Amino acid sequence: MTGLEIGAISIVAMLVLIYIGMYVPIVLALISFVGVWVVKGNINIAVSLLWLASAKTVGNFLFGVIPLFVLMGLLVSTAGMGRDTYDIAQYFMKRIRGGLGMATVVANAIFAAITGVSIASATVFTKISVPEMLRYGYKGRFAVGVVAGSSVLGMLIPPSILLIVYALIAEESVGDLFIAGVGPGLLLTIAFCVLISFMAYFFPNSVASPETFTQSVETENRLSKRELLFKSVPIITLIVVVLGGIYAGLYTPTEAGAAGAFVALLFALWRRSLSWRGLWAILVETGHITATLLFLIVSASMYSRMLGITGLPTQLGTWIGEMDASFGMLLFLYVVIVLVLGTIIDSVSIMLISVPLFLVVLAPFNVDLVWFGIVTIIATEIGLLTPPLGLAVYVIKSTLDRDDISLADIFIGAAPFALTMLFVLIAIILVPDISLYLVELRRSLI
Amino acid sequence: SATKSINLTGISGYPPAATWIGAFIDVYMPSVNTELAKTGNYKINWNKGVSGTIVKPRGELDGIGSGLGDLGVVVTAFHADKVPLYDVAFKTPFTTMDLGLAVATTGKMESMFDAYGKTWDTFNQVNLGPSGAVDNYMLWSKTKITKLSDIKGRKVGAAGPNLPWVIAAGAAGVQTNLADAYNSLSTGIYDNMIVWRQAAGAFKLCEPAPFVIDASLGAVNGFSLNVNKDVWAGLPGEVKNALKAAIPAWQKESVDRVNKGAAGGLARCKKDFGTEYTKMSDSDIKAWAAMLPPLAKNWAAAQDKNGLPGTAILKAWMDEMRAKNQPVMRDWDVK
Amino acid sequence: MSVIINLLNFLRYIFDWIVVTTNAAASSWIFVLMALVTSDIVLRFVFDSPISGVTEIVEISIVIILYLQLTHTLKVGRMTRSDALYSAILRRYPAVGNIMGFFFSAAGVGLMIAIIKGGWSKWLQAYHGNFFVGNVGVFTFPEWPQRLILVIGCTLLAIQFALLALDNIRALFGKQPLVTEKAVDVELEAAEESTK
Ligand code: NA
Ligand code: NA
């Protein structure tokens, strides 16, 4: 069999097995094992592939970013910084029509700068801003939709576990990817706010009851300047320690993760929001997320090594040269594949399946892999909001724990936001500078 | 008679931009085919599994041994624990700045001592020949260094095997790698770095560190082109001969690329970033060499203890360097 | 007969204890890692004296954390899968679902055995050959512990997969699963605490 045939069969087999519910890393390992066995006709080489990838993929300093950033994200939530960002955003936004919705979006954008996991954003803001919006007469569907939609900012604005995983697969700089996420993150924040404003003026009934817009919204406990400061300091400190440290070049992303986690720990202790039991729970959870991600990366490495052994990369290069497919066509195909996978597969798995393959396909076109990373992240994150499996939506449902808001309500509420993401994605594809401007600026500065 | 096709996968964690892999893809593979074309009995279809598609950097040794790749370039400099006999050049700095000679002498050691071949055998592979990428390690810095005593107290980035050199000169050694170096130098994680000219040019390290001092630290061999043992056993004699016959071409090309890169790299650094080159005085070089602990004797003793001919190799290496009139600053086999 | 069942239950107890313990060790190690890297940064900037070997320690730790934590992750149902369709099948056609589930876990057992087969000789080779990571004269650490932990981690994972496969078999005959520990979503808990 040629590399191309094995590659094609492996993809179909992989999708079928994943869809019917086999553990994703086991699927990737199994396909790789069988693939190498078939190509080499020697089961021992297939065994070696499994061992080599298991032992030699993640034993690198850079992979320290995973446990450390996850730990930081969980500590940040525990320290109550999600609540703080919402209070701050509300302070500035509440007088605008649809302001509480916009406050949620802006709070998510700020919170995104100190957390790397969208699930964290979704849980925190379901607890904080949904009750608030309902109290002021916002529609349930809208309230949960806003939280679901804006939670994707958590993994687009740096730091971000998805950007880290992409950087590790594509062997690109984590720092460059982080900075490339800033522009698109801000654009998406603005786009969401515009969307909310548009809905509030043109479809007010889908946003809130009529009284909500007539009364001047005044939350009972207005923040004093002093409280505002008290709430901003930890957030700003963390942003400076983590992102400032990376971009000033004081330390590597791995070290930034450790420093950020340490500072978050200090704030959590200072605010007395962390018990011994709570700390232990956070460490165990960090371990679970870390093991899950690392095992996926290990298995994806098996898969891409298997593709290398079949000679597929060499063959695909010639094949694409011959069939003369345009770059635009291939990119379109890629986005469609990622969106389709996004309906049912989780974000990291989607990237692990599609990125290595398309890195090979797109290699002849000299693509900027940082820009390609941002395109990948946004396309993948749309999947967080699409049925039947939309992780952000599931998290909100389980956190909310209310019978009057169904899973379908959340999916419907999130739909305008998913659509907005699609438009932003197109904008980012057409105008690469949205993601690359800051990266090039930084490259020219140092 | 009809030409028989043989599929071979060559692996490396490094891309063709690396001098030794560029030479592997551009010169070694075609040379093997040219050699085979003389009779036309065999032809090799090369699968170019480089750039980390099959193994990551440092994974070549296991990748070739296990048969994931049929052949490839092992970076011996990374495996001091597994193939320590290749480390002699790292243990004898201030000895030669002729990379071609360091590579040739390594080849000579391989034929003099069968311990080399035996070591590879335990990793299920056959070695065809060594090569290297470093003609002369130099010290690059943000502020000017003119003499040995200037090094004291500085933070110097270096790869692991070079760390003992700078620590002996009173510097704080920071372990690093080429990929991180530019950023680290720009931002002051360290202000100095030990690196060879070709890499300094290719990675633009002379931009943040525009001063360079040449202390004749010297050349080192760092690679071995190996074939999986089972694959080797299954190859026809003619193909084996062709794989061997192309080795000198690979060695010459990789050394040429380093030397060209060294000259070009320094010239570009001077032109673009005003790099200032200083040669350390002979008395300071001698003093630095004398400051070092007996790296080579310690290394040789450790090999002897493991039943490997460490002391004999060290003596043969130094004898060869003295015979070739190299600027030997310390007789490492004596003290 | 009851002697055998008691023995099996006892072994089961021991196994669960090992899995929880390895998980606890790895979780604590993440905290140590954070402290170590932070200290390194502080020492480097404030006292100009970096800790030697931090790079190597982190590199070894990542591998160790992964393989010590993996089994518990599977045990509490956190290993990545897309189970929407599978859950539906399990509800509508329990027999079909359980047979599928059996094969999913059996594949896990098989692959783990392959990794163990590959890794066993590798850890012995590292042990007898005194392989190390790091650099002589700076920092060195033996390579065999991480190779051995990979083998141990995969062995535990193989056993856990086997237990899951056994649960599917039991379910086919209408018996309760052996694995009953419920996944506690700590992140939700942490988030809840933060909103108090
Ligand atoms: Na983020
Ligand atoms: Na989805």
PDB file of C-alpha atoms and ligand atoms in Angstrom, chain A residues 342-344 382-391, ligand 2:
ATOM      1  CA  GLY A 342     -16.051  20.535  15.816  1.00  0.00           C
ATOM      2  CA  THR A 343     -19.645  19.399  15.913  1.00  0.00           C
ATOM      3  CA  ILE A 344     -18.687  16.314  17.882  1.00  0.00           C
ATOM      4  CA  ILE A 382     -16.620  27.446  17.086  1.00  0.00           C
ATOM      5  CA  GLY A 383     -17.023  23.763  17.850  1.00  0.00           C
ATOM      6  CA  LEU A 384     -17.377  24.637  21.548  1.00  0.00           C
ATOM      7  CA  LEU A 385     -20.768  26.172  20.660  1.00  0.00           C
ATOM      8  CA  THR A 386     -22.168  23.798  18.025  1.00  0.00           C
ATOM      9  CA  PRO A 387     -24.442  20.827  18.685  1.00  0.00           C
ATOM     10  CA  PRO A 388     -24.524  17.948  19.304  1.00  0.00           C
ATOM     11  CA  LEU A 389     -21.301  18.173  21.346  1.00  0.00           C
ATOM     12  CA  GLY A 390     -20.499  21.729  22.381  1.00  0.00           C
ATOM     13  CA  LEU A 391     -18.285  21.642  25.409  1.00  0.00           C
TER      14      LEU A 391
HETATM   15 NA    NA D   2     -19.521  21.221  18.781  1.00  0.00          NA
END
